PDB file of C-alpha atoms in Angstrom:
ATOM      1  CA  UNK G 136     -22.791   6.143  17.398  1.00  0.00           C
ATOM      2  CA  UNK G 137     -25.353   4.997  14.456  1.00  0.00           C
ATOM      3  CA  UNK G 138     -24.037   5.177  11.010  1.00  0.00           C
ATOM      4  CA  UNK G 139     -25.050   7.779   8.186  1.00  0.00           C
ATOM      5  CA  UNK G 140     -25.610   7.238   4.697  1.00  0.00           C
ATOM      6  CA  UNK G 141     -25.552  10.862   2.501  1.00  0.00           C
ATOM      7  CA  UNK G 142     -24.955  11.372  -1.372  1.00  0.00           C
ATOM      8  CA  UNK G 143     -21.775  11.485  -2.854  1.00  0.00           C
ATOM      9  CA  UNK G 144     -22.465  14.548  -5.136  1.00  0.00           C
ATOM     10  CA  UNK G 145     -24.801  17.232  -5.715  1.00  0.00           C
ATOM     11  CA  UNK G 146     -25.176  20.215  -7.935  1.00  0.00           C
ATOM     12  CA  UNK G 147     -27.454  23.272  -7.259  1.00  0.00           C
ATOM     13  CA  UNK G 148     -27.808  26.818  -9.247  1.00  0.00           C
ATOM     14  CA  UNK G 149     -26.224  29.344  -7.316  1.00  0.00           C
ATOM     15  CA  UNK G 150     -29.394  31.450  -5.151  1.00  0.00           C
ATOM     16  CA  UNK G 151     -31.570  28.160  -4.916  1.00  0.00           C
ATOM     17  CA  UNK G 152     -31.974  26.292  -2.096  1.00  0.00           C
ATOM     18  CA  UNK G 153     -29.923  23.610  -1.516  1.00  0.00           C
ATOM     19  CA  UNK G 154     -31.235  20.537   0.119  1.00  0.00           C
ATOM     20  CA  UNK G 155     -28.640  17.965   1.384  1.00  0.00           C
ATOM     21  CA  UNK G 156     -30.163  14.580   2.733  1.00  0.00           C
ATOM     22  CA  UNK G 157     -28.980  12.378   5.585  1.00  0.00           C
ATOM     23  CA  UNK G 158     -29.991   8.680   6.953  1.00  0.00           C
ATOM     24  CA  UNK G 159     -29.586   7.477  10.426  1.00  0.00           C
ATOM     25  CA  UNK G 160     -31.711   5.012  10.536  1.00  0.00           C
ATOM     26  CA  UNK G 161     -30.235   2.962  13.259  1.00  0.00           C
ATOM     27  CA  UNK G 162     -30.032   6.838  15.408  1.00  0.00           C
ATOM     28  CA  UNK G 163     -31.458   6.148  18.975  1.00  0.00           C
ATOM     29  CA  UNK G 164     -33.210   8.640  21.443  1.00  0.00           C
ATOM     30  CA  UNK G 165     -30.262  10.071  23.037  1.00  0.00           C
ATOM     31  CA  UNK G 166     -28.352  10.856  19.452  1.00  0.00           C
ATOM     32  CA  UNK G 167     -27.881  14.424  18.190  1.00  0.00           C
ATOM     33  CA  UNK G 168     -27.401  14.987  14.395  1.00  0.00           C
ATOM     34  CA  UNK G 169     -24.671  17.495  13.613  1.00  0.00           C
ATOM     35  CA  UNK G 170     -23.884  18.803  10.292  1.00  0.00           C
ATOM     36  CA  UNK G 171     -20.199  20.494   9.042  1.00  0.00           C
ATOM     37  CA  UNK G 172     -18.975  21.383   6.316  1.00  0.00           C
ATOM     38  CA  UNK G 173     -15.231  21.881   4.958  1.00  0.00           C
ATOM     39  CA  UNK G 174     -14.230  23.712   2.572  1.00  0.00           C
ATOM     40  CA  UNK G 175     -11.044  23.354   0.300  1.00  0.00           C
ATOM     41  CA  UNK G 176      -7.925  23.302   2.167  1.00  0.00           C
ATOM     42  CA  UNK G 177      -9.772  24.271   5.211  1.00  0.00           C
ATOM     43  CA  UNK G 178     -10.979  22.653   8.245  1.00  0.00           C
ATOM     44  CA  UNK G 179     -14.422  21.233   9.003  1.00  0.00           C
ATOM     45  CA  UNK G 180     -16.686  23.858  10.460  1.00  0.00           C
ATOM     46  CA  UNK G 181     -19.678  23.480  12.633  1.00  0.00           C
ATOM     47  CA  UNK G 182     -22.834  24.516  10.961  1.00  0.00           C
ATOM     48  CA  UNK G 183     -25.977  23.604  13.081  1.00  0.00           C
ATOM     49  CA  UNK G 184     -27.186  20.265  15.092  1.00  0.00           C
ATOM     50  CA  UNK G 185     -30.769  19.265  16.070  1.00  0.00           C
ATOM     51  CA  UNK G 186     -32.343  16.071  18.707  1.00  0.00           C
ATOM     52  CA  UNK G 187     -35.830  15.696  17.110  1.00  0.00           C
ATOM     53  CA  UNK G 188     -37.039  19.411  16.419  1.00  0.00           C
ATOM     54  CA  UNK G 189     -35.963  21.256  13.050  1.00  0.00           C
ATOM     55  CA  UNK G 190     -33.730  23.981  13.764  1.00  0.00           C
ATOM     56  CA  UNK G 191     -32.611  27.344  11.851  1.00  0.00           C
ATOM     57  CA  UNK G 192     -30.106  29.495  12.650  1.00  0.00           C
ATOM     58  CA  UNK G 193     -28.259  32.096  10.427  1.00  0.00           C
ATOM     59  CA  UNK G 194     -26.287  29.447   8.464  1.00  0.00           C
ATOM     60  CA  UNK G 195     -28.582  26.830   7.545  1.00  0.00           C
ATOM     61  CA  UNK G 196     -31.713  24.993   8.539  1.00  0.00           C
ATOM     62  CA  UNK G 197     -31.951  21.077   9.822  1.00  0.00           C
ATOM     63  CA  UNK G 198     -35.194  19.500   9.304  1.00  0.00           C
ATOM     64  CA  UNK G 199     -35.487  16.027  10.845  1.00  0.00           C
ATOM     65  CA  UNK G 200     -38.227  13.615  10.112  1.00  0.00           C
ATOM     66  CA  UNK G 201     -40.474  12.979  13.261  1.00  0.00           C
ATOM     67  CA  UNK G 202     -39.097   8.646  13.013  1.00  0.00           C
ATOM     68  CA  UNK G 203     -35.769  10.478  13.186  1.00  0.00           C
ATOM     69  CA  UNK G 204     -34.507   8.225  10.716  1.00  0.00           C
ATOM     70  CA  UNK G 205     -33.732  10.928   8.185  1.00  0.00           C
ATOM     71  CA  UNK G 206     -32.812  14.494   8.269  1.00  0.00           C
ATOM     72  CA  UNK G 207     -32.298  17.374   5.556  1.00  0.00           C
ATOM     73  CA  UNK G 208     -30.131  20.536   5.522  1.00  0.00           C
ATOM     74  CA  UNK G 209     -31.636  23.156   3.671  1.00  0.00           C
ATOM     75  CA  UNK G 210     -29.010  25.902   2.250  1.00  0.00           C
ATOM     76  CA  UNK G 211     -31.399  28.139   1.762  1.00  0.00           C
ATOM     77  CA  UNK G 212     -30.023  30.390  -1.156  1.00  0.00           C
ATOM     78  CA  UNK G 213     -26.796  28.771  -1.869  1.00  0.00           C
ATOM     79  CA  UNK G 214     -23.873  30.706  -3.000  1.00  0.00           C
ATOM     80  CA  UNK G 215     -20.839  29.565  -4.755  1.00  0.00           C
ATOM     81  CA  UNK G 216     -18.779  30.193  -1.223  1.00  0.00           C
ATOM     82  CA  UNK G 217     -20.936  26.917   0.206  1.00  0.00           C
ATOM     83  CA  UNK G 218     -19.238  24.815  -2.246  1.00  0.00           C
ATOM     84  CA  UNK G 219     -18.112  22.807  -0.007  1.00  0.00           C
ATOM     85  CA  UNK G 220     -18.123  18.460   1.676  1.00  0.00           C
ATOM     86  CA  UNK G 221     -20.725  18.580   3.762  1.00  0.00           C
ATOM     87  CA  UNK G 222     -21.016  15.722   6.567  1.00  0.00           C
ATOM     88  CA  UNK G 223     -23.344  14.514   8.790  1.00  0.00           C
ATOM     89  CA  UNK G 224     -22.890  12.929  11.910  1.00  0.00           C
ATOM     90  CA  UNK G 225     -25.467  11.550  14.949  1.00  0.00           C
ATOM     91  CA  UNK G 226     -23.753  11.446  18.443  1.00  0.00           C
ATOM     92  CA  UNK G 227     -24.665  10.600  21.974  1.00  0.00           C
ATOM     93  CA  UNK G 228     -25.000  13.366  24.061  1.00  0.00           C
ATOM     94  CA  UNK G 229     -21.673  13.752  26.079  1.00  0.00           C
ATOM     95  CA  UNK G 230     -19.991  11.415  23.978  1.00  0.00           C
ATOM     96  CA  UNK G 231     -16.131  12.653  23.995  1.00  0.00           C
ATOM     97  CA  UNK G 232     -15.035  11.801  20.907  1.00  0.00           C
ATOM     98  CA  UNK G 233     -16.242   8.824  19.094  1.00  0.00           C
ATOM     99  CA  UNK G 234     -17.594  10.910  16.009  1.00  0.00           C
ATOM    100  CA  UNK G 235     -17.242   9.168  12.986  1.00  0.00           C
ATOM    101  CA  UNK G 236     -16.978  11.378   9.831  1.00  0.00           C
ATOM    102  CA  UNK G 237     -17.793   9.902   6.738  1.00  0.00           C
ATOM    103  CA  UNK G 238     -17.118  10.467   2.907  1.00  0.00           C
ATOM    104  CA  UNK G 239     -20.481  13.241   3.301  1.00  0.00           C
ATOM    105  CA  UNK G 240     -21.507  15.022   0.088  1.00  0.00           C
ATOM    106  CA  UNK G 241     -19.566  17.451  -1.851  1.00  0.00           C
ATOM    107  CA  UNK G 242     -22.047  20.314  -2.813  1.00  0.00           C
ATOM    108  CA  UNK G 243     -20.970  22.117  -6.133  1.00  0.00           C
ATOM    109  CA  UNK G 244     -22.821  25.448  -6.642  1.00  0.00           C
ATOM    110  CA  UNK G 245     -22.825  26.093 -10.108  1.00  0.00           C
ATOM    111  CA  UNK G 246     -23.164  30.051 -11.599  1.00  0.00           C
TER     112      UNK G 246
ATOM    113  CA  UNK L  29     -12.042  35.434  17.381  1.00  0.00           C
ATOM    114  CA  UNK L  30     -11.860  32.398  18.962  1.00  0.00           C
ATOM    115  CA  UNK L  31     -10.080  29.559  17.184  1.00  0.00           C
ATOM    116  CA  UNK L  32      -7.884  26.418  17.008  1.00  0.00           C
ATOM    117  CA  UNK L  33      -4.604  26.536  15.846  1.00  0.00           C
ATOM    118  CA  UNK L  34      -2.063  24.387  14.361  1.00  0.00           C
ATOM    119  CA  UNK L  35       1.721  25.163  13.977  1.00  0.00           C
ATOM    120  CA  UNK L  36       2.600  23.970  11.013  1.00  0.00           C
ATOM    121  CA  UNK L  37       0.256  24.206   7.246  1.00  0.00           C
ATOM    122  CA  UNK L  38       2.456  22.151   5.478  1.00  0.00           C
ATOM    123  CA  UNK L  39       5.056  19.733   6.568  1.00  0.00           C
ATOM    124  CA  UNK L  40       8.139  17.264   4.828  1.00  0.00           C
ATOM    125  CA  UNK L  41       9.481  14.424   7.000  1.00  0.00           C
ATOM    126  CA  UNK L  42      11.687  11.140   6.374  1.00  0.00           C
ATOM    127  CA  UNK L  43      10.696   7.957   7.015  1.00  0.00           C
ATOM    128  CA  UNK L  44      11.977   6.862  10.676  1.00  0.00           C
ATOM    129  CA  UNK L  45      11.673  10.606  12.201  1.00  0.00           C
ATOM    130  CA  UNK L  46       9.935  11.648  15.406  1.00  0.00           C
ATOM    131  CA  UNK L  47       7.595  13.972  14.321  1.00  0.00           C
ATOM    132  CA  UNK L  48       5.290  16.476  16.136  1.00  0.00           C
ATOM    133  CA  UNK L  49       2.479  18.174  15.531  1.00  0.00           C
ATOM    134  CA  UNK L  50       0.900  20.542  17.782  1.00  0.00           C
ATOM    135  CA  UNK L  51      -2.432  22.195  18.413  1.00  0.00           C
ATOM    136  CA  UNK L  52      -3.654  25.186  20.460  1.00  0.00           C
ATOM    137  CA  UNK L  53      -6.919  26.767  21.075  1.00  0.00           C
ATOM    138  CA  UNK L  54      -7.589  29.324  23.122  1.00  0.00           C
ATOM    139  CA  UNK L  55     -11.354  28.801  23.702  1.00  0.00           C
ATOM    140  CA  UNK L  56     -10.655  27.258  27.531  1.00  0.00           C
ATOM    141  CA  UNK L  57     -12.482  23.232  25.695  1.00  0.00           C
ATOM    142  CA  UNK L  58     -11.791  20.522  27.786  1.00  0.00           C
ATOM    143  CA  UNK L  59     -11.646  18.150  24.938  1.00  0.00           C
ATOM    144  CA  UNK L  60      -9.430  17.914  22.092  1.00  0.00           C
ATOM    145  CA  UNK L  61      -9.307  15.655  19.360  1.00  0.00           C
ATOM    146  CA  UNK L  62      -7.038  14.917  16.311  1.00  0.00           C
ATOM    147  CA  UNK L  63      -8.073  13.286  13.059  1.00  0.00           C
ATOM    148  CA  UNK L  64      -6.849  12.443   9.873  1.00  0.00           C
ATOM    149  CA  UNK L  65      -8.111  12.958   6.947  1.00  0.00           C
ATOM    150  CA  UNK L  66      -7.503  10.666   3.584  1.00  0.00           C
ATOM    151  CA  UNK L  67      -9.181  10.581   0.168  1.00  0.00           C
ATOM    152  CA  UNK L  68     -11.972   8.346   0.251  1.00  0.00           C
ATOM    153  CA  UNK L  69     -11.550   7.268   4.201  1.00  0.00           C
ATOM    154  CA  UNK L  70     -13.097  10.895   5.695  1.00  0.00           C
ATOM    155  CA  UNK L  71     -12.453  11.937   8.984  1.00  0.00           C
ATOM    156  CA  UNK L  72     -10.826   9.106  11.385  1.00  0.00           C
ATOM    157  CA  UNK L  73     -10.423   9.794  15.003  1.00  0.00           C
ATOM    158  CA  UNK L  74      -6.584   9.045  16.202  1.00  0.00           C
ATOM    159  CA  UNK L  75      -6.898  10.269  20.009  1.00  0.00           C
ATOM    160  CA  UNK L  76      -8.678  12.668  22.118  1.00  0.00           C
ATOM    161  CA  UNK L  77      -8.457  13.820  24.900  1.00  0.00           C
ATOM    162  CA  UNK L  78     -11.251  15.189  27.845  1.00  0.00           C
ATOM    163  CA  UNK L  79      -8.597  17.011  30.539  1.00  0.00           C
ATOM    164  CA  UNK L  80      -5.416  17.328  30.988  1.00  0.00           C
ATOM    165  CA  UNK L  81      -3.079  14.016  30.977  1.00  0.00           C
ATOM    166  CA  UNK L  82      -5.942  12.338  29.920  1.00  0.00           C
ATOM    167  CA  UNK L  83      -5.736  10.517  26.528  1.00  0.00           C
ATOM    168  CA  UNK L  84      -7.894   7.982  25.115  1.00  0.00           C
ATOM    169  CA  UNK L  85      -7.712   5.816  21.935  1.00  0.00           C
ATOM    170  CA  UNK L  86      -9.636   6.747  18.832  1.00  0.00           C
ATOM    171  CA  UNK L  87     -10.351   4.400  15.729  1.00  0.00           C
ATOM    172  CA  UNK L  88      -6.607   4.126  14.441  1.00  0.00           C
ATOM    173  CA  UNK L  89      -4.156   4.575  17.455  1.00  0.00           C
ATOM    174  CA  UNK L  90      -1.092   2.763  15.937  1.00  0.00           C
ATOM    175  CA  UNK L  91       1.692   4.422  15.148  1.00  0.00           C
ATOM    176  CA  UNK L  92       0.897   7.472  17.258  1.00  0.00           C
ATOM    177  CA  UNK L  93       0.906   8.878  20.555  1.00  0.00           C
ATOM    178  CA  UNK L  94      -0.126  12.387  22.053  1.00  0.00           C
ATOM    179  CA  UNK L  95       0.541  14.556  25.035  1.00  0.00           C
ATOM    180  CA  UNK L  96      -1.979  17.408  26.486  1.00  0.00           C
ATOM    181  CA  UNK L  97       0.539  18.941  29.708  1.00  0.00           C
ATOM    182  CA  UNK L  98      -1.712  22.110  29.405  1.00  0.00           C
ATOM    183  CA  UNK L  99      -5.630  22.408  28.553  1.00  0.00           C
ATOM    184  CA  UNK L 100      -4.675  24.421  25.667  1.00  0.00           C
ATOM    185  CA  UNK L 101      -2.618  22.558  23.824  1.00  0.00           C
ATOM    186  CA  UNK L 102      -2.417  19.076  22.222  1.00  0.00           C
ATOM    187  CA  UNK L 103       0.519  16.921  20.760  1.00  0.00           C
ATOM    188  CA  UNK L 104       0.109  14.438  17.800  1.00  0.00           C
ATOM    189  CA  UNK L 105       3.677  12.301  18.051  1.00  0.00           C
ATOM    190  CA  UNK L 106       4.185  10.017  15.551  1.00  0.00           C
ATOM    191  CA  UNK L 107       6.914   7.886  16.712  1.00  0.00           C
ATOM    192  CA  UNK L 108       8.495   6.732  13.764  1.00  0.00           C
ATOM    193  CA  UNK L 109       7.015   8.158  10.490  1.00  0.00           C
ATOM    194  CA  UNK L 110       6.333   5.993   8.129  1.00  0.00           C
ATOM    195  CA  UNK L 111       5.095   6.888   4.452  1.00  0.00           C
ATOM    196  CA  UNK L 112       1.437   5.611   5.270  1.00  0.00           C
ATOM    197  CA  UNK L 113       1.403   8.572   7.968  1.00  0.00           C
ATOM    198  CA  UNK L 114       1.265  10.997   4.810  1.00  0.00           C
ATOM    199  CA  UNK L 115      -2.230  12.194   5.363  1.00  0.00           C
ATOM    200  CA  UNK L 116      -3.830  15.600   6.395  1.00  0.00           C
ATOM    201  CA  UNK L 117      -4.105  15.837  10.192  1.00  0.00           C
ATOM    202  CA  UNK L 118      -6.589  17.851  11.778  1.00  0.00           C
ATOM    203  CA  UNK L 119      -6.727  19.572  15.459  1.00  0.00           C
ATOM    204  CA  UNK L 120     -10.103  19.845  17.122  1.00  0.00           C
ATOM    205  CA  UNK L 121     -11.818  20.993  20.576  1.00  0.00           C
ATOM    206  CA  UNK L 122     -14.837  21.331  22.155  1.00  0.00           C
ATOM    207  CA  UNK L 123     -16.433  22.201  25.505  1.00  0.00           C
ATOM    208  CA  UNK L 124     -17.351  19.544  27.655  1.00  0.00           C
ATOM    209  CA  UNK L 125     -20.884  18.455  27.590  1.00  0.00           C
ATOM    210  CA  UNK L 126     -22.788  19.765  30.179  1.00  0.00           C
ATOM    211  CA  UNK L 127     -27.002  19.768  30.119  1.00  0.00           C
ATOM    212  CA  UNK L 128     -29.023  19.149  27.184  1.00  0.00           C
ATOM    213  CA  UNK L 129     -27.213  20.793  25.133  1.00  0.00           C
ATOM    214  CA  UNK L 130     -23.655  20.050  23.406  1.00  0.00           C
ATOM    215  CA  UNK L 131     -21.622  22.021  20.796  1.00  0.00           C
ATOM    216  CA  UNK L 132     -20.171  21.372  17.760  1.00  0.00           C
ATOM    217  CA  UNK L 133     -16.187  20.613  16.979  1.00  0.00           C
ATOM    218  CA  UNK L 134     -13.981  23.874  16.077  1.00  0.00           C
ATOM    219  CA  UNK L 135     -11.523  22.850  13.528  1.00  0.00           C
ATOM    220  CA  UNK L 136      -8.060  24.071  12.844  1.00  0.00           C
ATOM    221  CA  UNK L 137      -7.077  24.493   9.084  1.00  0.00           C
ATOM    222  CA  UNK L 138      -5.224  21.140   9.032  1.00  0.00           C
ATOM    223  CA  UNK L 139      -1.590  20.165   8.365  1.00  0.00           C
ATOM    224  CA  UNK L 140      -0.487  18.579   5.220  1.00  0.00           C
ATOM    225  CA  UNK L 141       2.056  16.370   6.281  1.00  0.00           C
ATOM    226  CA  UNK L 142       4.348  14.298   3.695  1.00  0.00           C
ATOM    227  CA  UNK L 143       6.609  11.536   4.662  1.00  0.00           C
ATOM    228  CA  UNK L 144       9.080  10.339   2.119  1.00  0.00           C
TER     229      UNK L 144
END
């Protein structure tokens, strides 16, 4: 599975969007990206994945570059609830269990 | 709701003990996984696991071992603890791929485990 590369840290004001970047640029064709997110003392939780599309659904939206080298979530009015380390991940398709998680990026919504 | 769970939130063990911790979800996956999870290191993949009696190595096997006798549930053994084992473990499962599309992990809450 290629490798990602995301920010240690970020802040954003609590009802702005928050954007949280992702590389992969060694991803090849047949490599999803997946984002989760764990919260304190909690397990990770699935938030959305995309192949070369952007997606949306009620949590979040993924927007990957069209070289597929990069990808963004977008929070789009972050609360302080989605304080949270959020990781990114590519994976072949049908891969059982090679994921690697990384450090990801720990999100602090500020009031 | 569906959901993974693990038996045990927090848990105390010497050094030398057999210890176990289990995982059950009752979303019908064929694969489980279990992880642990250490300042600094993220999320490292012990075993998984795609059926039942099926087991296959992850990034850092040593030291462990795990048993899956029914689809639902999945053992973590740790053979001998040792205080380098003092990590939080986490329980995972998905459905097995099939078409285009695959699903993401559901996570149990984790168990704090402490070996001393």
């Amino acid at each position: 599975d290629a490798k990602t590369t995301q920010p240690p840290s970020m802040d954003c004001a609590e009802g702005r969007a928050a954007n949280l970047p992702c590389n992969h640029s060694t991803i090849s064709g047949n490599e999803y990206v997946y984002w989760y997110r764990q919260i304190h003392s909690q397990g990770p939780q699935y938030i959305i994945h995309g192949l070369k599309n952007n997606e949306t659904n009620e949590m979040a939206s993924l927007i990957i570059t069209e070289d597929r080298k990069s990808s963004t979530l977008i929070l789009p009015h972050a609360t302080l609830r989605d304080t949270a380390v959020y990781y990114c991940i590519v994976r072949v398709v049908a891969n059982a269990g090679k994921s690697t998680f990384g450090d990801g990026t720990t999100l602090t919504v500020k009031p | 709701d569906v959901k993974v769970t693990q038996s045990s939130r927090y848990l105390v063990k010497r050094t030398g003990e057999k210890v176990f911790l289990e995982c059950v979800q009752d979303m019908d996956h064929e694969n489980m996984f279990w992880y642990r999870q250490d300042p600094g290191l993220g999320l490292r993949l012990i075993y998984f696991s795609y059926d039942v009696k099926m087991k296959e190595k992850g990034d850092i096997p040593e030291g462990y071992s795990v048993s899956r006798e029914k689809k639902e549930r999945f053992s973590l053994i740790l053979e001998s603890a040792s205080t380098n084992q003092t990590s939080m473990y986490l329980c995972a499962s998905r459905p097995e791929f099939s078409g285009e599309v695959i699903s993401g992990y559901t996570f149990g809450s984790g168990t704090r485990l402490t070996v001393v």
